[in-house]
């Protein structure tokens, strides 16, 4: 195939005829076994991006390749995608649309492998702001939000927040409700990671009422709102948030309802009651604070002190003596 491709790359003639000859070779390559298939596709890509081949033909065939890659085994597709990105790098401006498509697909592969960081880095390579191709608001917003979500999955809230900030002006321009919801989810997660639990609880609670979201996801948002409210520092904002969540009938279905109820009703919480609640916490919510206590322990001790002070404000001397 390599000899045929090299000869074809230097052939001049009508674009349609040259393209068809390339497609005939591609059809034969696609019938090969995995190892030969990878090498065959690499040879094909090397030939079609050669400077001697008309840019019209190169773009058209590379677009077809980017579609074919989505239907191949991940191992094959990943190897060929990396090779393609490497080969077109010197002329990346000429193949922006094709490179964007290949990067999106490669990021999906990394995401399936739960390699969140590599998936995010792959998408960052799409020149959304510096390229010559005019991208739509929704495409840019969706890509930025995906990068943010991937960094958050990798527990890198700093990079996650950076891409949330890039998506903020775009979010105001879109009419796509699904993207607006994803934006709010990412915002909530960033606030959660930064231990701004009240603000995170407000975002999650708002999401729990979005009818565009599946009911199970609304309940997940409500649970996240409740967990964040419980972990928040005491004060009027938390009291209002606890009241809102406690009065929501759906909260009674949550595994953390007993802790929510005790906090709202100013009842003392015992250490043994926190075991089940601790199992609901994410890694960053289990962090140790500067005084050596966990976020949860700090919140519960603070709550218990306030609950005890209210109890003693209402106790009689006779009751105290008893």
mmCIF file of C-alpha atoms in Angstrom:
data_model
loop_
_atom_site.group_PDB
_atom_site.id
_atom_site.type_symbol
_atom_site.label_atom_id
_atom_site.label_comp_id
_atom_site.label_asym_id
_atom_site.label_seq_id
_atom_site.Cartn_x
_atom_site.Cartn_y
_atom_site.Cartn_z
ATOM 1 C CA UNK A 1 0.000 0.000 0.000
ATOM 2 C CA UNK A 2 2.799 2.393 0.862
ATOM 3 C CA UNK A 3 4.260 2.337 -2.675
ATOM 4 C CA UNK A 4 0.800 2.829 -4.198
ATOM 5 C CA UNK A 5 0.085 5.722 -1.860
ATOM 6 C CA UNK A 6 3.398 7.444 -2.522
ATOM 7 C CA UNK A 7 2.810 7.216 -6.248
ATOM 8 C CA UNK A 8 -0.732 8.505 -5.904
ATOM 9 C CA UNK A 9 0.354 11.405 -3.691
ATOM 10 C CA UNK A 10 2.449 12.801 -6.529
ATOM 11 C CA UNK A 11 -0.213 12.172 -9.186
ATOM 12 C CA UNK A 12 -1.940 15.110 -10.801
ATOM 13 C CA UNK A 13 -5.410 14.893 -12.222
ATOM 14 C CA UNK A 14 -9.045 15.724 -11.504
ATOM 15 C CA UNK A 15 -9.712 15.871 -7.752
ATOM 16 C CA UNK A 16 -12.589 13.418 -8.033
ATOM 17 C CA UNK A 17 -10.457 10.765 -9.768
ATOM 18 C CA UNK A 18 -7.550 11.113 -7.317
ATOM 19 C CA UNK A 19 -9.927 10.980 -4.335
ATOM 20 C CA UNK A 20 -11.581 7.812 -5.641
ATOM 21 C CA UNK A 21 -8.196 6.094 -6.085
ATOM 22 C CA UNK A 22 -7.298 6.996 -2.484
ATOM 23 C CA UNK A 23 -10.664 5.611 -1.320
ATOM 24 C CA UNK A 24 -10.046 2.304 -3.131
ATOM 25 C CA UNK A 25 -6.764 1.891 -1.246
ATOM 26 C CA UNK A 26 -8.442 2.913 2.036
ATOM 27 C CA UNK A 27 -11.147 0.278 1.478
ATOM 28 C CA UNK A 28 -8.463 -2.407 1.113
ATOM 29 C CA UNK A 29 -6.582 -1.180 4.194
ATOM 30 C CA UNK A 30 -9.736 -1.392 6.327
ATOM 31 C CA UNK A 31 -9.994 -5.126 5.615
ATOM 32 C CA UNK A 32 -6.612 -5.828 7.305
ATOM 33 C CA UNK A 33 -6.020 -7.298 10.790
ATOM 34 C CA UNK A 34 -5.378 -5.002 13.774
ATOM 35 C CA UNK A 35 -1.570 -4.618 13.544
ATOM 36 C CA UNK A 36 -1.532 -4.258 9.756
ATOM 37 C CA UNK A 37 -4.576 -1.974 9.960
ATOM 38 C CA UNK A 38 -2.735 0.504 12.203
ATOM 39 C CA UNK A 39 0.296 0.582 9.910
ATOM 40 C CA UNK A 40 -1.878 0.777 6.810
ATOM 41 C CA UNK A 41 -3.881 3.732 8.158
ATOM 42 C CA UNK A 42 -0.674 5.496 9.206
ATOM 43 C CA UNK A 43 0.685 5.123 5.666
ATOM 44 C CA UNK A 44 -2.616 6.390 4.242
ATOM 45 C CA UNK A 45 -2.625 9.467 6.520
ATOM 46 C CA UNK A 46 1.005 10.213 5.742
ATOM 47 C CA UNK A 47 0.155 10.160 2.025
ATOM 48 C CA UNK A 48 -3.001 12.299 2.113
ATOM 49 C CA UNK A 49 -1.450 15.097 4.212
ATOM 50 C CA UNK A 50 1.565 15.300 1.920
ATOM 51 C CA UNK A 51 2.036 18.840 0.603
ATOM 52 C CA UNK A 52 1.891 17.531 -2.972
ATOM 53 C CA UNK A 53 -1.727 16.464 -2.464
ATOM 54 C CA UNK A 54 -4.347 19.134 -3.068
ATOM 55 C CA UNK A 55 -5.632 20.619 0.189
ATOM 56 C CA UNK A 56 -9.205 20.048 -1.017
ATOM 57 C CA UNK A 57 -8.513 16.296 -1.340
ATOM 58 C CA UNK A 58 -6.545 16.150 1.932
ATOM 59 C CA UNK A 59 -9.300 17.804 3.961
ATOM 60 C CA UNK A 60 -12.032 15.682 2.422
ATOM 61 C CA UNK A 61 -10.208 12.392 3.022
ATOM 62 C CA UNK A 62 -9.087 13.360 6.530
ATOM 63 C CA UNK A 63 -12.703 14.188 7.388
ATOM 64 C CA UNK A 64 -13.655 10.678 6.243
ATOM 65 C CA UNK A 65 -10.808 9.203 8.319
ATOM 66 C CA UNK A 66 -12.005 11.056 11.444
ATOM 67 C CA UNK A 67 -15.437 9.437 10.970
ATOM 68 C CA UNK A 68 -13.943 5.974 10.362
ATOM 69 C CA UNK A 69 -11.849 6.231 13.553
ATOM 70 C CA UNK A 70 -15.038 6.444 15.623
ATOM 71 C CA UNK A 71 -16.061 2.962 14.419
ATOM 72 C CA UNK A 72 -12.722 1.208 15.065
ATOM 73 C CA UNK A 73 -11.473 -0.530 18.208
ATOM 74 C CA UNK A 74 -10.222 1.980 20.782
ATOM 75 C CA UNK A 75 -6.658 0.576 20.685
ATOM 76 C CA UNK A 76 -6.462 1.045 16.909
ATOM 77 C CA UNK A 77 -8.252 4.378 16.940
ATOM 78 C CA UNK A 78 -6.043 5.799 19.681
ATOM 79 C CA UNK A 79 -2.779 4.845 17.925
ATOM 80 C CA UNK A 80 -3.948 6.243 14.584
ATOM 81 C CA UNK A 81 -5.382 9.413 16.164
ATOM 82 C CA UNK A 82 -2.087 10.222 17.883
ATOM 83 C CA UNK A 83 -0.174 9.600 14.665
ATOM 84 C CA UNK A 84 -2.564 11.813 12.697
ATOM 85 C CA UNK A 85 -2.273 14.713 15.158
ATOM 86 C CA UNK A 86 1.504 14.410 15.015
ATOM 87 C CA UNK A 87 1.574 14.355 11.212
ATOM 88 C CA UNK A 88 -0.705 17.360 10.682
ATOM 89 C CA UNK A 89 0.956 19.481 13.382
ATOM 90 C CA UNK A 90 3.123 21.510 10.940
ATOM 91 C CA UNK A 91 -0.017 22.344 8.916
ATOM 92 C CA UNK A 92 -2.591 22.274 11.718
ATOM 93 C CA UNK A 93 -4.184 25.571 10.610
ATOM 94 C CA UNK A 94 -5.128 23.899 7.310
ATOM 95 C CA UNK A 95 -6.893 21.021 9.115
ATOM 96 C CA UNK A 96 -8.556 22.724 12.084
ATOM 97 C CA UNK A 97 -11.969 21.115 11.653
ATOM 98 C CA UNK A 98 -10.540 17.612 11.202
ATOM 99 C CA UNK A 99 -8.123 18.008 14.127
ATOM 100 C CA UNK A 100 -10.981 19.181 16.351
ATOM 101 C CA UNK A 101 -13.040 16.113 15.467
ATOM 102 C CA UNK A 102 -10.125 13.731 16.082
ATOM 103 C CA UNK A 103 -9.296 15.378 19.420
ATOM 104 C CA UNK A 104 -12.926 15.110 20.545
ATOM 105 C CA UNK A 105 -12.927 11.398 19.682
ATOM 106 C CA UNK A 106 -9.537 10.766 21.332
ATOM 107 C CA UNK A 107 -10.769 12.522 24.490
ATOM 108 C CA UNK A 108 -13.802 10.186 24.517
ATOM 109 C CA UNK A 109 -11.447 7.191 24.450
ATOM 110 C CA UNK A 110 -9.434 8.544 27.394
ATOM 111 C CA UNK A 111 -12.679 9.253 29.242
ATOM 112 C CA UNK A 112 -13.813 5.649 28.772
ATOM 113 C CA UNK A 113 -10.458 4.604 30.231
ATOM 114 C CA UNK A 114 -11.099 7.050 33.125
ATOM 115 C CA UNK A 115 -7.883 8.843 32.219
ATOM 116 C CA UNK A 116 -9.485 12.207 32.992
ATOM 117 C CA UNK A 117 -6.357 14.341 32.793
ATOM 118 C CA UNK A 118 -5.269 13.088 29.355
ATOM 119 C CA UNK A 119 -8.811 13.545 28.069
ATOM 120 C CA UNK A 120 -8.806 17.158 29.275
ATOM 121 C CA UNK A 121 -5.339 17.891 27.833
ATOM 122 C CA UNK A 122 -6.429 16.436 24.480
ATOM 123 C CA UNK A 123 -9.397 18.835 24.300
ATOM 124 C CA UNK A 124 -7.294 21.800 25.407
ATOM 125 C CA UNK A 125 -5.368 21.321 22.129
ATOM 126 C CA UNK A 126 -8.394 22.478 20.101
ATOM 127 C CA UNK A 127 -7.654 26.145 19.202
ATOM 128 C CA UNK A 128 -11.066 27.528 20.177
ATOM 129 C CA UNK A 129 -9.836 31.116 20.547
ATOM 130 C CA UNK A 130 -6.689 31.287 18.405
ATOM 131 C CA UNK A 131 -7.704 29.265 15.342
ATOM 132 C CA UNK A 132 -8.995 30.549 12.034
ATOM 133 C CA UNK A 133 -12.156 28.427 12.055
ATOM 134 C CA UNK A 134 -15.193 30.266 13.476
ATOM 135 C CA UNK A 135 -16.622 27.989 16.188
ATOM 136 C CA UNK A 136 -20.225 28.326 17.355
ATOM 137 C CA UNK A 137 -21.015 29.522 20.887
ATOM 138 C CA UNK A 138 -22.486 26.129 21.805
ATOM 139 C CA UNK A 139 -19.461 24.177 20.496
ATOM 140 C CA UNK A 140 -17.020 26.349 22.462
ATOM 141 C CA UNK A 141 -19.188 26.248 25.585
ATOM 142 C CA UNK A 142 -19.662 22.479 25.404
ATOM 143 C CA UNK A 143 -15.908 21.919 24.937
ATOM 144 C CA UNK A 144 -14.918 24.240 27.797
ATOM 145 C CA UNK A 145 -17.459 22.596 30.110
ATOM 146 C CA UNK A 146 -16.219 19.147 29.142
ATOM 147 C CA UNK A 147 -12.632 20.186 29.914
ATOM 148 C CA UNK A 148 -13.784 21.618 33.263
ATOM 149 C CA UNK A 149 -15.721 18.444 34.120
ATOM 150 C CA UNK A 150 -12.732 16.230 33.238
ATOM 151 C CA UNK A 151 -10.366 18.264 35.423
ATOM 152 C CA UNK A 152 -12.888 18.062 38.275
ATOM 153 C CA UNK A 153 -13.065 14.272 37.841
ATOM 154 C CA UNK A 154 -9.272 14.332 38.171
ATOM 155 C CA UNK A 155 -9.776 16.383 41.386
ATOM 156 C CA UNK A 156 -7.980 19.388 39.913
ATOM 157 C CA UNK A 157 -10.443 22.098 40.915
ATOM 158 C CA UNK A 158 -8.007 24.910 40.008
ATOM 159 C CA UNK A 159 -7.908 23.959 36.316
ATOM 160 C CA UNK A 160 -11.596 23.079 36.502
ATOM 161 C CA UNK A 161 -12.458 26.556 37.749
ATOM 162 C CA UNK A 162 -10.244 28.160 35.079
ATOM 163 C CA UNK A 163 -12.301 26.553 32.307
ATOM 164 C CA UNK A 164 -15.587 27.313 34.093
ATOM 165 C CA UNK A 165 -14.521 30.960 34.060
ATOM 166 C CA UNK A 166 -13.815 30.749 30.311
ATOM 167 C CA UNK A 167 -17.295 29.361 29.745
ATOM 168 C CA UNK A 168 -19.094 32.025 31.815
ATOM 169 C CA UNK A 169 -19.507 34.672 29.060
ATOM 170 C CA UNK A 170 -20.545 31.944 26.594
ATOM 171 C CA UNK A 171 -23.127 30.538 29.001
ATOM 172 C CA UNK A 172 -24.915 33.891 28.976
ATOM 173 C CA UNK A 173 -25.238 33.704 25.172
ATOM 174 C CA UNK A 174 -26.545 30.164 24.734
ATOM 175 C CA UNK A 175 -30.181 29.064 24.634
ATOM 176 C CA UNK A 176 -29.223 25.416 25.102
ATOM 177 C CA UNK A 177 -30.774 24.427 28.452
ATOM 178 C CA UNK A 178 -28.700 21.241 28.690
ATOM 179 C CA UNK A 179 -25.450 23.221 28.504
ATOM 180 C CA UNK A 180 -26.758 25.711 31.069
ATOM 181 C CA UNK A 181 -27.459 22.808 33.431
ATOM 182 C CA UNK A 182 -23.973 21.330 32.907
ATOM 183 C CA UNK A 183 -22.546 24.800 33.634
ATOM 184 C CA UNK A 184 -24.432 24.960 36.967
ATOM 185 C CA UNK A 185 -23.315 21.428 37.882
ATOM 186 C CA UNK A 186 -19.673 22.340 37.258
ATOM 187 C CA UNK A 187 -20.093 25.570 39.224
ATOM 188 C CA UNK A 188 -21.514 23.629 42.156
ATOM 189 C CA UNK A 189 -18.658 21.127 42.069
ATOM 190 C CA UNK A 190 -16.017 23.882 42.005
ATOM 191 C CA UNK A 191 -17.640 25.608 44.998
ATOM 192 C CA UNK A 192 -17.828 22.222 46.733
ATOM 193 C CA UNK A 193 -14.102 21.573 46.136
ATOM 194 C CA UNK A 194 -13.260 25.074 47.431
ATOM 195 C CA UNK A 195 -15.253 24.336 50.610
ATOM 196 C CA UNK A 196 -17.731 27.098 49.836
ATOM 197 C CA UNK A 197 -20.405 24.711 50.998
ATOM 198 C CA UNK A 198 -23.335 27.108 51.336
ATOM 199 C CA UNK A 199 -22.906 28.439 47.789
ATOM 200 C CA UNK A 200 -22.478 24.859 46.522
ATOM 201 C CA UNK A 201 -25.631 23.752 48.366
ATOM 202 C CA UNK A 202 -27.591 26.588 46.755
ATOM 203 C CA UNK A 203 -26.417 25.568 43.260
ATOM 204 C CA UNK A 204 -27.185 21.883 43.861
ATOM 205 C CA UNK A 205 -30.591 22.667 45.342
ATOM 206 C CA UNK A 206 -31.449 24.837 42.346
ATOM 207 C CA UNK A 207 -30.510 21.933 40.045
ATOM 208 C CA UNK A 208 -32.735 19.533 41.998
ATOM 209 C CA UNK A 209 -35.795 21.417 40.675
ATOM 210 C CA UNK A 210 -34.781 21.372 36.997
ATOM 211 C CA UNK A 211 -37.399 19.280 35.196
ATOM 212 C CA UNK A 212 -35.061 18.834 32.218
ATOM 213 C CA UNK A 213 -32.936 16.558 34.435
ATOM 214 C CA UNK A 214 -33.896 12.925 35.081
ATOM 215 C CA UNK A 215 -35.547 12.360 38.466
ATOM 216 C CA UNK A 216 -32.645 10.246 39.767
ATOM 217 C CA UNK A 217 -30.200 13.046 38.905
ATOM 218 C CA UNK A 218 -32.443 15.591 40.660
ATOM 219 C CA UNK A 219 -32.305 13.430 43.786
ATOM 220 C CA UNK A 220 -28.512 13.209 43.478
ATOM 221 C CA UNK A 221 -28.388 17.023 43.310
ATOM 222 C CA UNK A 222 -30.638 17.245 46.384
ATOM 223 C CA UNK A 223 -28.394 14.827 48.263
ATOM 224 C CA UNK A 224 -25.316 16.870 47.302
ATOM 225 C CA UNK A 225 -27.079 20.040 48.490
ATOM 226 C CA UNK A 226 -27.877 18.396 51.834
ATOM 227 C CA UNK A 227 -24.336 17.097 52.345
ATOM 228 C CA UNK A 228 -22.866 20.534 51.600
ATOM 229 C CA UNK A 229 -25.342 22.258 53.942
ATOM 230 C CA UNK A 230 -24.404 19.870 56.760
ATOM 231 C CA UNK A 231 -20.665 20.471 56.183
ATOM 232 C CA UNK A 232 -21.070 24.275 56.081
ATOM 233 C CA UNK A 233 -20.109 26.562 58.941
ATOM 234 C CA UNK A 234 -22.921 27.571 61.294
ATOM 235 C CA UNK A 235 -24.735 30.828 60.660
ATOM 236 C CA UNK A 236 -27.935 32.340 59.316
ATOM 237 C CA UNK A 237 -27.225 31.248 55.727
ATOM 238 C CA UNK A 238 -26.822 27.626 56.761
ATOM 239 C CA UNK A 239 -29.916 27.798 58.964
ATOM 240 C CA UNK A 240 -31.964 29.038 56.019
ATOM 241 C CA UNK A 241 -30.512 26.362 53.753
ATOM 242 C CA UNK A 242 -31.213 23.613 56.318
ATOM 243 C CA UNK A 243 -34.805 24.875 56.670
ATOM 244 C CA UNK A 244 -35.304 24.842 52.878
ATOM 245 C CA UNK A 245 -33.975 21.295 52.580
ATOM 246 C CA UNK A 246 -35.799 19.943 55.642
ATOM 247 C CA UNK A 247 -39.150 21.284 54.419
ATOM 248 C CA UNK A 248 -38.614 19.657 51.008
ATOM 249 C CA UNK A 249 -40.623 16.417 51.199
ATOM 250 C CA UNK A 250 -38.128 14.666 48.921
ATOM 251 C CA UNK A 251 -35.430 14.991 51.588
ATOM 252 C CA UNK A 252 -37.088 12.277 53.673
ATOM 253 C CA UNK A 253 -35.923 9.757 51.052
ATOM 254 C CA UNK A 254 -32.262 10.707 51.516
ATOM 255 C CA UNK A 255 -29.870 8.492 53.517
ATOM 256 C CA UNK A 256 -28.609 11.620 55.314
ATOM 257 C CA UNK A 257 -32.081 12.830 56.384
ATOM 258 C CA UNK A 258 -31.569 11.925 60.072
ATOM 259 C CA UNK A 259 -28.508 14.217 60.303
ATOM 260 C CA UNK A 260 -30.349 16.974 58.403
ATOM 261 C CA UNK A 261 -33.290 16.689 60.796
ATOM 262 C CA UNK A 262 -31.128 16.880 63.911
ATOM 263 C CA UNK A 263 -29.252 19.903 62.597
ATOM 264 C CA UNK A 264 -32.455 21.707 61.638
ATOM 265 C CA UNK A 265 -34.150 20.932 64.984
ATOM 266 C CA UNK A 266 -30.985 21.827 66.964
ATOM 267 C CA UNK A 267 -30.639 18.356 68.462
ATOM 268 C CA UNK A 268 -27.300 16.976 69.634
ATOM 269 C CA UNK A 269 -25.581 14.621 67.188
ATOM 270 C CA UNK A 270 -23.607 11.681 68.557
ATOM 271 C CA UNK A 271 -20.447 10.355 66.973
ATOM 272 C CA UNK A 272 -21.991 6.922 66.289
ATOM 273 C CA UNK A 273 -24.709 8.556 64.168
ATOM 274 C CA UNK A 274 -22.156 9.904 61.682
ATOM 275 C CA UNK A 275 -20.812 6.566 60.405
ATOM 276 C CA UNK A 276 -23.371 6.184 57.597
ATOM 277 C CA UNK A 277 -23.142 9.868 56.688
ATOM 278 C CA UNK A 278 -19.336 9.690 56.379
ATOM 279 C CA UNK A 279 -19.699 6.958 53.735
ATOM 280 C CA UNK A 280 -21.572 9.475 51.529
ATOM 281 C CA UNK A 281 -18.699 11.971 51.505
ATOM 282 C CA UNK A 282 -16.329 12.460 48.583
ATOM 283 C CA UNK A 283 -12.558 12.418 49.085
ATOM 284 C CA UNK A 284 -12.149 16.209 49.226
ATOM 285 C CA UNK A 285 -14.975 16.423 51.783
ATOM 286 C CA UNK A 286 -13.027 14.135 54.127
ATOM 287 C CA UNK A 287 -10.033 16.482 54.238
ATOM 288 C CA UNK A 288 -8.362 17.403 57.520
ATOM 289 C CA UNK A 289 -8.435 21.060 58.543
ATOM 290 C CA UNK A 290 -5.596 23.142 60.034
ATOM 291 C CA UNK A 291 -6.658 22.270 63.597
ATOM 292 C CA UNK A 292 -6.387 18.536 62.882
ATOM 293 C CA UNK A 293 -10.119 17.817 62.753
ATOM 294 C CA UNK A 294 -12.059 16.755 59.680
ATOM 295 C CA UNK A 295 -14.527 19.088 57.956
ATOM 296 C CA UNK A 296 -17.406 16.932 59.244
ATOM 297 C CA UNK A 297 -16.144 16.807 62.834
ATOM 298 C CA UNK A 298 -15.659 20.566 62.819
ATOM 299 C CA UNK A 299 -19.205 21.145 61.548
ATOM 300 C CA UNK A 300 -20.770 18.714 64.045
ATOM 301 C CA UNK A 301 -18.850 20.060 67.055
ATOM 302 C CA UNK A 302 -19.879 23.595 66.051
ATOM 303 C CA UNK A 303 -23.496 22.439 65.723
ATOM 304 C CA UNK A 304 -23.488 20.592 69.050
ATOM 305 C CA UNK A 305 -22.116 23.634 70.915
ATOM 306 C CA UNK A 306 -24.855 25.841 69.450
ATOM 307 C CA UNK A 307 -27.512 23.195 70.132
ATOM 308 C CA UNK A 308 -26.346 22.851 73.747
ATOM 309 C CA UNK A 309 -26.363 26.633 74.243
ATOM 310 C CA UNK A 310 -29.981 26.793 73.055
ATOM 311 C CA UNK A 311 -30.883 23.914 75.333
ATOM 312 C CA UNK A 312 -29.430 25.683 78.380
ATOM 313 C CA UNK A 313 -31.081 28.978 77.444
ATOM 314 C CA UNK A 314 -34.426 27.266 77.954
ATOM 315 C CA UNK A 315 -33.708 25.103 80.990
ATOM 316 C CA UNK A 316 -35.001 25.937 84.492
ATOM 317 C CA UNK A 317 -32.902 25.774 87.635
ATOM 318 C CA UNK A 318 -35.055 22.876 88.825
ATOM 319 C CA UNK A 319 -34.506 21.077 85.572
ATOM 320 C CA UNK A 320 -30.785 21.810 85.719
ATOM 321 C CA UNK A 321 -30.594 20.403 89.218
ATOM 322 C CA UNK A 322 -32.470 17.315 88.219
#
